[in-house]
PDB file of C-alpha atoms and ligand atoms in Angstrom:
ATOM      1  CA  UNK I   1       0.098   0.018  -0.289  1.00  0.00           C
ATOM      2  CA  UNK I   2       1.520   3.080  -1.366  1.00  0.00           C
ATOM      3  CA  UNK I   3      -0.359   6.480   0.162  1.00  0.00           C
ATOM      4  CA  UNK I   4       0.706  10.157  -0.265  1.00  0.00           C
ATOM      5  CA  UNK I   5      -0.250  13.043   1.254  1.00  0.00           C
ATOM      6  CA  UNK I   6      -0.339  16.288  -0.208  1.00  0.00           C
ATOM      7  CA  UNK I   7      -1.831  19.512   0.264  1.00  0.00           C
ATOM      8  CA  UNK I   8      -1.103  23.395   0.087  1.00  0.00           C
ATOM      9  CA  UNK I   9       1.792  24.822   1.808  1.00  0.00           C
ATOM     10  CA  UNK I  10       1.124  25.168   5.582  1.00  0.00           C
ATOM     11  CA  UNK I  11      -1.994  22.509   5.458  1.00  0.00           C
ATOM     12  CA  UNK I  12      -0.445  20.235   8.027  1.00  0.00           C
ATOM     13  CA  UNK I  13       0.833  17.800   6.261  1.00  0.00           C
ATOM     14  CA  UNK I  14       4.182  17.259   8.421  1.00  0.00           C
ATOM     15  CA  UNK I  15       1.989  17.158  11.705  1.00  0.00           C
ATOM     16  CA  UNK I  16       0.110  14.334  10.517  1.00  0.00           C
ATOM     17  CA  UNK I  17       1.995  12.178   8.700  1.00  0.00           C
ATOM     18  CA  UNK I  18       4.027  11.238  11.944  1.00  0.00           C
ATOM     19  CA  UNK I  19       1.015  10.627  14.185  1.00  0.00           C
ATOM     20  CA  UNK I  20      -0.455   8.684  11.235  1.00  0.00           C
ATOM     21  CA  UNK I  21       2.623   6.270  11.508  1.00  0.00           C
ATOM     22  CA  UNK I  22       2.948   6.304  15.248  1.00  0.00           C
ATOM     23  CA  UNK I  23      -1.198   5.192  14.511  1.00  0.00           C
ATOM     24  CA  UNK I  24      -0.281   2.034  12.186  1.00  0.00           C
ATOM     25  CA  UNK I  25       2.525   0.935  14.104  1.00  0.00           C
ATOM     26  CA  UNK I  26      -0.152   0.635  17.023  1.00  0.00           C
ATOM     27  CA  UNK I  27      -1.925  -1.479  15.056  1.00  0.00           C
ATOM     28  CA  UNK I  28       0.757  -3.842  14.096  1.00  0.00           C
ATOM     29  CA  UNK I  29       1.488  -2.600  10.658  1.00  0.00           C
ATOM     30  CA  UNK I  30       5.128  -1.946   9.500  1.00  0.00           C
ATOM     31  CA  UNK I  31       5.611   1.444   8.246  1.00  0.00           C
ATOM     32  CA  UNK I  32       7.708   3.152   6.304  1.00  0.00           C
ATOM     33  CA  UNK I  33       7.829   7.566   6.074  1.00  0.00           C
ATOM     34  CA  UNK I  34       9.314   9.812   3.995  1.00  0.00           C
ATOM     35  CA  UNK I  35       8.908  12.770   2.047  1.00  0.00           C
ATOM     36  CA  UNK I  36       9.133  14.833  -0.807  1.00  0.00           C
ATOM     37  CA  UNK I  37      12.125  16.593  -2.360  1.00  0.00           C
ATOM     38  CA  UNK I  38      14.116  14.548  -0.526  1.00  0.00           C
ATOM     39  CA  UNK I  39      14.039  11.149   1.779  1.00  0.00           C
ATOM     40  CA  UNK I  40      17.783  10.269   0.663  1.00  0.00           C
ATOM     41  CA  UNK I  41      21.076  11.419   1.361  1.00  0.00           C
ATOM     42  CA  UNK I  42      20.987  12.461  -2.406  1.00  0.00           C
ATOM     43  CA  UNK I  43      17.323  13.423  -2.466  1.00  0.00           C
ATOM     44  CA  UNK I  44      18.177  15.926   0.650  1.00  0.00           C
ATOM     45  CA  UNK I  45      21.209  17.630  -1.020  1.00  0.00           C
ATOM     46  CA  UNK I  46      18.745  17.945  -4.195  1.00  0.00           C
ATOM     47  CA  UNK I  47      16.302  19.844  -1.410  1.00  0.00           C
ATOM     48  CA  UNK I  48      18.555  22.466  -0.630  1.00  0.00           C
ATOM     49  CA  UNK I  49      19.687  23.488  -3.775  1.00  0.00           C
ATOM     50  CA  UNK I  50      15.453  23.663  -4.125  1.00  0.00           C
ATOM     51  CA  UNK I  51      14.720  25.454  -1.186  1.00  0.00           C
ATOM     52  CA  UNK I  52      17.957  27.697  -1.036  1.00  0.00           C
ATOM     53  CA  UNK I  53      16.716  31.540  -1.084  1.00  0.00           C
ATOM     54  CA  UNK I  54      19.512  32.559  -3.112  1.00  0.00           C
ATOM     55  CA  UNK I  55      17.847  30.241  -6.128  1.00  0.00           C
ATOM     56  CA  UNK I  56      15.491  32.820  -7.309  1.00  0.00           C
ATOM     57  CA  UNK I  57      16.963  32.688 -10.671  1.00  0.00           C
ATOM     58  CA  UNK I  58      16.270  28.844 -10.950  1.00  0.00           C
ATOM     59  CA  UNK I  59      14.477  28.480 -13.752  1.00  0.00           C
ATOM     60  CA  UNK I  60      10.933  26.349 -14.211  1.00  0.00           C
ATOM     61  CA  UNK I  61      12.615  23.371 -16.779  1.00  0.00           C
ATOM     62  CA  UNK I  62      15.368  23.158 -13.651  1.00  0.00           C
ATOM     63  CA  UNK I  63      13.482  23.367 -11.050  1.00  0.00           C
ATOM     64  CA  UNK I  64      11.038  20.165 -12.197  1.00  0.00           C
ATOM     65  CA  UNK I  65      14.440  18.603 -13.569  1.00  0.00           C
ATOM     66  CA  UNK I  66      16.070  18.309  -9.977  1.00  0.00           C
ATOM     67  CA  UNK I  67      12.104  17.419  -8.229  1.00  0.00           C
ATOM     68  CA  UNK I  68      11.929  14.624 -10.598  1.00  0.00           C
ATOM     69  CA  UNK I  69      15.714  13.759  -9.794  1.00  0.00           C
ATOM     70  CA  UNK I  70      14.875  13.533  -6.312  1.00  0.00           C
ATOM     71  CA  UNK I  71      12.113  11.824  -6.987  1.00  0.00           C
ATOM     72  CA  UNK I  72      13.826   8.682  -8.728  1.00  0.00           C
ATOM     73  CA  UNK I  73      16.185   8.206  -6.112  1.00  0.00           C
ATOM     74  CA  UNK I  74      13.382   7.875  -3.511  1.00  0.00           C
ATOM     75  CA  UNK I  75      11.625   5.695  -5.395  1.00  0.00           C
ATOM     76  CA  UNK I  76      14.664   3.370  -6.574  1.00  0.00           C
ATOM     77  CA  UNK I  77      16.560   3.238  -3.634  1.00  0.00           C
ATOM     78  CA  UNK I  78      13.763   3.441  -1.164  1.00  0.00           C
ATOM     79  CA  UNK I  79       9.811   2.745  -1.851  1.00  0.00           C
ATOM     80  CA  UNK I  80      10.035   0.246  -4.457  1.00  0.00           C
ATOM     81  CA  UNK I  81      12.122  -2.157  -2.018  1.00  0.00           C
ATOM     82  CA  UNK I  82      10.115  -1.483   0.724  1.00  0.00           C
ATOM     83  CA  UNK I  83       6.606  -1.676  -1.350  1.00  0.00           C
ATOM     84  CA  UNK I  84       8.490  -5.324  -2.235  1.00  0.00           C
ATOM     85  CA  UNK I  85       9.004  -6.226   0.867  1.00  0.00           C
ATOM     86  CA  UNK I  86       4.796  -5.963   1.803  1.00  0.00           C
ATOM     87  CA  UNK I  87       5.615  -2.592   4.094  1.00  0.00           C
ATOM     88  CA  UNK I  88       2.936   0.509   4.104  1.00  0.00           C
ATOM     89  CA  UNK I  89       5.087   3.990   2.860  1.00  0.00           C
ATOM     90  CA  UNK I  90       3.721   7.044   3.138  1.00  0.00           C
ATOM     91  CA  UNK I  91       5.329   9.388   1.139  1.00  0.00           C
ATOM     92  CA  UNK I  92       4.813  13.363   2.576  1.00  0.00           C
ATOM     93  CA  UNK I  93       4.338  14.966  -1.445  1.00  0.00           C
ATOM     94  CA  UNK I  94       4.723  13.268  -4.270  1.00  0.00           C
ATOM     95  CA  UNK I  95       4.522  13.262  -8.212  1.00  0.00           C
ATOM     96  CA  UNK I  96       1.214  15.630  -7.564  1.00  0.00           C
ATOM     97  CA  UNK I  97       2.906  17.781  -6.200  1.00  0.00           C
ATOM     98  CA  UNK I  98       5.035  18.526  -9.364  1.00  0.00           C
ATOM     99  CA  UNK I  99       1.781  18.775 -11.803  1.00  0.00           C
ATOM    100  CA  UNK I 100      -0.156  20.792  -8.953  1.00  0.00           C
ATOM    101  CA  UNK I 101       2.881  23.223  -8.397  1.00  0.00           C
ATOM    102  CA  UNK I 102       4.929  23.073 -11.368  1.00  0.00           C
ATOM    103  CA  UNK I 103       2.221  21.928 -13.842  1.00  0.00           C
ATOM    104  CA  UNK I 104      -0.517  24.177 -12.665  1.00  0.00           C
ATOM    105  CA  UNK I 105       1.030  26.797 -10.312  1.00  0.00           C
ATOM    106  CA  UNK I 106       4.100  27.721 -13.105  1.00  0.00           C
ATOM    107  CA  UNK I 107       2.155  26.651 -16.073  1.00  0.00           C
ATOM    108  CA  UNK I 108       4.536  24.255 -17.959  1.00  0.00           C
ATOM    109  CA  UNK I 109       3.111  21.624 -19.908  1.00  0.00           C
ATOM    110  CA  UNK I 110       1.202  18.540 -18.402  1.00  0.00           C
ATOM    111  CA  UNK I 111       1.821  16.062 -21.142  1.00  0.00           C
ATOM    112  CA  UNK I 112       5.844  16.953 -20.740  1.00  0.00           C
ATOM    113  CA  UNK I 113       5.455  17.147 -17.144  1.00  0.00           C
ATOM    114  CA  UNK I 114       3.392  13.555 -17.341  1.00  0.00           C
ATOM    115  CA  UNK I 115       6.658  12.235 -19.015  1.00  0.00           C
ATOM    116  CA  UNK I 116       8.774  13.095 -16.862  1.00  0.00           C
ATOM    117  CA  UNK I 117       7.631  12.243 -13.894  1.00  0.00           C
ATOM    118  CA  UNK I 118       6.701   8.854 -15.620  1.00  0.00           C
ATOM    119  CA  UNK I 119      10.235   8.410 -15.906  1.00  0.00           C
ATOM    120  CA  UNK I 120      11.249   9.313 -12.562  1.00  0.00           C
ATOM    121  CA  UNK I 121       9.337   6.928 -11.089  1.00  0.00           C
ATOM    122  CA  UNK I 122       9.027   3.755 -13.563  1.00  0.00           C
ATOM    123  CA  UNK I 123       4.516   4.912 -12.965  1.00  0.00           C
ATOM    124  CA  UNK I 124       4.586   4.004  -9.814  1.00  0.00           C
ATOM    125  CA  UNK I 125       1.021   5.369  -8.809  1.00  0.00           C
ATOM    126  CA  UNK I 126      -0.266   5.824  -4.546  1.00  0.00           C
ATOM    127  CA  UNK I 127      -3.365   3.332  -4.248  1.00  0.00           C
ATOM    128  CA  UNK I 128      -4.421   6.537  -2.389  1.00  0.00           C
ATOM    129  CA  UNK I 129      -3.723   9.999  -2.256  1.00  0.00           C
ATOM    130  CA  UNK I 130      -5.172  12.550   0.918  1.00  0.00           C
ATOM    131  CA  UNK I 131      -5.934  15.508   0.004  1.00  0.00           C
ATOM    132  CA  UNK I 132      -5.352  17.988   3.164  1.00  0.00           C
ATOM    133  CA  UNK I 133      -7.357  21.118   2.003  1.00  0.00           C
ATOM    134  CA  UNK I 134      -7.055  24.748   2.925  1.00  0.00           C
ATOM    135  CA  UNK I 135      -7.473  27.717   1.161  1.00  0.00           C
ATOM    136  CA  UNK I 136      -4.330  29.582  -0.073  1.00  0.00           C
ATOM    137  CA  UNK I 137      -4.395  32.629   1.490  1.00  0.00           C
ATOM    138  CA  UNK I 138      -5.114  30.885   5.192  1.00  0.00           C
ATOM    139  CA  UNK I 139      -2.094  28.390   4.070  1.00  0.00           C
ATOM    140  CA  UNK I 140       0.211  31.619   3.838  1.00  0.00           C
ATOM    141  CA  UNK I 141      -1.173  33.175   6.955  1.00  0.00           C
ATOM    142  CA  UNK I 142      -0.375  30.097   8.884  1.00  0.00           C
ATOM    143  CA  UNK I 143       3.206  30.173   7.139  1.00  0.00           C
ATOM    144  CA  UNK I 144       3.774  33.700   8.030  1.00  0.00           C
ATOM    145  CA  UNK I 145       3.182  33.335  11.467  1.00  0.00           C
ATOM    146  CA  UNK I 146       5.200  29.446  11.644  1.00  0.00           C
ATOM    147  CA  UNK I 147       8.063  31.805   9.950  1.00  0.00           C
ATOM    148  CA  UNK I 148       7.861  34.558  12.693  1.00  0.00           C
ATOM    149  CA  UNK I 149       8.244  32.261  15.281  1.00  0.00           C
ATOM    150  CA  UNK I 150      11.677  30.505  13.567  1.00  0.00           C
ATOM    151  CA  UNK I 151      10.068  28.135  10.853  1.00  0.00           C
ATOM    152  CA  UNK I 152      11.791  27.826   7.499  1.00  0.00           C
ATOM    153  CA  UNK I 153      10.721  30.452   4.918  1.00  0.00           C
ATOM    154  CA  UNK I 154      11.959  29.216   1.660  1.00  0.00           C
ATOM    155  CA  UNK I 155      12.250  29.417  -2.102  1.00  0.00           C
ATOM    156  CA  UNK I 156       8.818  27.548  -2.998  1.00  0.00           C
ATOM    157  CA  UNK I 157       7.256  29.751   0.778  1.00  0.00           C
ATOM    158  CA  UNK I 158       8.450  32.865  -0.916  1.00  0.00           C
ATOM    159  CA  UNK I 159       5.818  32.406  -4.361  1.00  0.00           C
ATOM    160  CA  UNK I 160       3.099  34.859  -4.486  1.00  0.00           C
ATOM    161  CA  UNK I 161      -0.293  34.405  -3.258  1.00  0.00           C
ATOM    162  CA  UNK I 162      -1.624  34.043  -6.834  1.00  0.00           C
ATOM    163  CA  UNK I 163       0.611  31.513  -7.914  1.00  0.00           C
ATOM    164  CA  UNK I 164      -0.470  29.423  -4.814  1.00  0.00           C
ATOM    165  CA  UNK I 165      -4.378  30.628  -6.191  1.00  0.00           C
ATOM    166  CA  UNK I 166      -3.589  28.270  -9.179  1.00  0.00           C
ATOM    167  CA  UNK I 167      -1.592  25.607  -7.300  1.00  0.00           C
ATOM    168  CA  UNK I 168      -5.086  25.208  -5.265  1.00  0.00           C
ATOM    169  CA  UNK I 169      -7.438  24.988  -8.194  1.00  0.00           C
ATOM    170  CA  UNK I 170      -4.703  22.413  -9.768  1.00  0.00           C
ATOM    171  CA  UNK I 171      -5.411  20.419  -7.004  1.00  0.00           C
ATOM    172  CA  UNK I 172      -9.016  20.351  -7.503  1.00  0.00           C
ATOM    173  CA  UNK I 173      -8.482  19.624 -11.182  1.00  0.00           C
ATOM    174  CA  UNK I 174      -6.770  16.535 -10.402  1.00  0.00           C
ATOM    175  CA  UNK I 175      -8.848  15.182  -7.452  1.00  0.00           C
ATOM    176  CA  UNK I 176     -11.945  15.871  -9.895  1.00  0.00           C
ATOM    177  CA  UNK I 177     -10.372  13.348 -12.455  1.00  0.00           C
ATOM    178  CA  UNK I 178      -9.047  10.384 -10.444  1.00  0.00           C
ATOM    179  CA  UNK I 179     -11.645  10.520  -7.757  1.00  0.00           C
ATOM    180  CA  UNK I 180     -11.558   7.059  -6.989  1.00  0.00           C
ATOM    181  CA  UNK I 181      -7.693   7.740  -5.338  1.00  0.00           C
ATOM    182  CA  UNK I 182      -8.124  10.811  -3.997  1.00  0.00           C
ATOM    183  CA  UNK I 183      -9.957  11.357  -0.141  1.00  0.00           C
ATOM    184  CA  UNK I 184     -10.065  15.301   0.769  1.00  0.00           C
ATOM    185  CA  UNK I 185     -10.180  16.158   4.311  1.00  0.00           C
ATOM    186  CA  UNK I 186     -10.735  19.790   5.957  1.00  0.00           C
ATOM    187  CA  UNK I 187      -7.310  21.394   7.143  1.00  0.00           C
ATOM    188  CA  UNK I 188      -9.646  23.976   8.901  1.00  0.00           C
ATOM    189  CA  UNK I 189     -10.410  22.126  11.682  1.00  0.00           C
ATOM    190  CA  UNK I 190      -8.475  21.206  15.071  1.00  0.00           C
ATOM    191  CA  UNK I 191      -5.082  18.549  14.246  1.00  0.00           C
ATOM    192  CA  UNK I 192      -6.744  16.469  16.253  1.00  0.00           C
ATOM    193  CA  UNK I 193      -9.827  15.896  14.559  1.00  0.00           C
ATOM    194  CA  UNK I 194      -7.653  16.254  10.744  1.00  0.00           C
ATOM    195  CA  UNK I 195      -5.536  13.134  12.278  1.00  0.00           C
ATOM    196  CA  UNK I 196      -8.914  11.669  13.370  1.00  0.00           C
ATOM    197  CA  UNK I 197     -10.608  11.822  10.247  1.00  0.00           C
ATOM    198  CA  UNK I 198      -7.368  10.726   8.303  1.00  0.00           C
ATOM    199  CA  UNK I 199      -7.096   7.572  10.545  1.00  0.00           C
ATOM    200  CA  UNK I 200     -10.819   6.736  10.196  1.00  0.00           C
ATOM    201  CA  UNK I 201      -9.609   6.444   5.978  1.00  0.00           C
ATOM    202  CA  UNK I 202      -6.673   4.474   5.896  1.00  0.00           C
ATOM    203  CA  UNK I 203      -8.226   2.279   8.420  1.00  0.00           C
ATOM    204  CA  UNK I 204     -11.318   1.484   6.524  1.00  0.00           C
ATOM    205  CA  UNK I 205      -8.766   1.528   3.105  1.00  0.00           C
ATOM    206  CA  UNK I 206      -6.113  -1.480   5.018  1.00  0.00           C
ATOM    207  CA  UNK I 207      -9.265  -3.098   6.987  1.00  0.00           C
ATOM    208  CA  UNK I 208      -8.310  -2.419  10.263  1.00  0.00           C
TER     209      UNK I 208
HETATM  210  P1  TYD D 301       8.649  21.498   2.368  1.00  0.00           P
HETATM  211  O1  TYD D 301       9.124  22.740   3.304  1.00  0.00           O
HETATM  212  O2  TYD D 301       8.226  20.007   2.299  1.00  0.00           O
HETATM  213  O3  TYD D 301       6.844  21.845   1.751  1.00  0.00           O
HETATM  214  P2  TYD D 301       5.667  21.354   2.740  1.00  0.00           P
HETATM  215  O4  TYD D 301       5.595  20.748   4.067  1.00  0.00           O
HETATM  216  O5  TYD D 301       4.572  22.424   2.358  1.00  0.00           O
HETATM  217  O6  TYD D 301       5.696  20.064   1.601  1.00  0.00           O
HETATM  218  O7  TYD D 301       8.374  22.412   0.933  1.00  0.00           O
HETATM  219  C1  TYD D 301       8.734  21.354  -0.261  1.00  0.00           C
HETATM  220  C2  TYD D 301       8.256  22.628  -0.933  1.00  0.00           C
HETATM  221  O8  TYD D 301       8.107  22.228  -2.679  1.00  0.00           O
HETATM  222  C3  TYD D 301       6.047  23.315  -1.127  1.00  0.00           C
HETATM  223  O9  TYD D 301       6.417  24.597  -1.563  1.00  0.00           O
HETATM  224  C4  TYD D 301       5.710  22.523  -3.037  1.00  0.00           C
HETATM  225  C5  TYD D 301       7.120  22.259  -3.542  1.00  0.00           C
HETATM  226  N1  TYD D 301       7.099  21.296  -4.245  1.00  0.00           N
HETATM  227  C6  TYD D 301       7.241  21.350  -6.036  1.00  0.00           C
HETATM  228  O10 TYD D 301       6.970  22.671  -6.392  1.00  0.00           O
HETATM  229  N2  TYD D 301       6.995  20.626  -6.419  1.00  0.00           N
HETATM  230  C7  TYD D 301       7.343  19.293  -6.208  1.00  0.00           C
HETATM  231  O11 TYD D 301       6.964  18.351  -6.670  1.00  0.00           O
HETATM  232  C8  TYD D 301       7.724  18.887  -4.525  1.00  0.00           C
HETATM  233  C9  TYD D 301       7.455  16.968  -4.121  1.00  0.00           C
HETATM  234  C10 TYD D 301       7.257  20.465  -3.845  1.00  0.00           C
END
């Protein structure tokens, strides 16, 4: 079972994913948790380049190829072997982020992106994708607040609100095109309420 989390920046994936992993481990599941970009030593080096505020001049084609490079390494080194060994793999962001951010956000050709994604992942698709739904304006507000308390403010955080609105609309299009794979959960509620909903969806899928 390959489960991915998607959503706008600030939607709380990074808080929710470890809590889901804890729940599944308590149920006796073998779970591997990872994130993108990064998740491998090579991928983490690529992540540093992608997030560095000094790299404002990065061309959109360079950006997509770096995300794809990080993902290719993660799929080959971690995700595929663990799925083959029967583990549940949970990934904070995956190929849909590229379609949403580089495709709908930056306006890159979706057909070209899908070809690159297919090459990078060997065609590996998640069985289930949980979308944490938060408005772009609220996401920006939460991230600015977190940054004031010392959280990372990276090159992707520094995009305009209009960019995040295109990303948001892009996710809605992706969800509508493949409703069997996606489950939308409102990220507006309290953390615990969001986690309860996530656990219920995953438990039902896994028959726990
Ligand atoms: P990160 O700090 O991991 O944010 P979050 O906790 O919200 O996931 O930063 C990841 C950033 O990279 C985020 O702004 C989304 C962006 N991104 C892309 O633009 N394309 C991609 O393919 C991926 C995986 C991420």
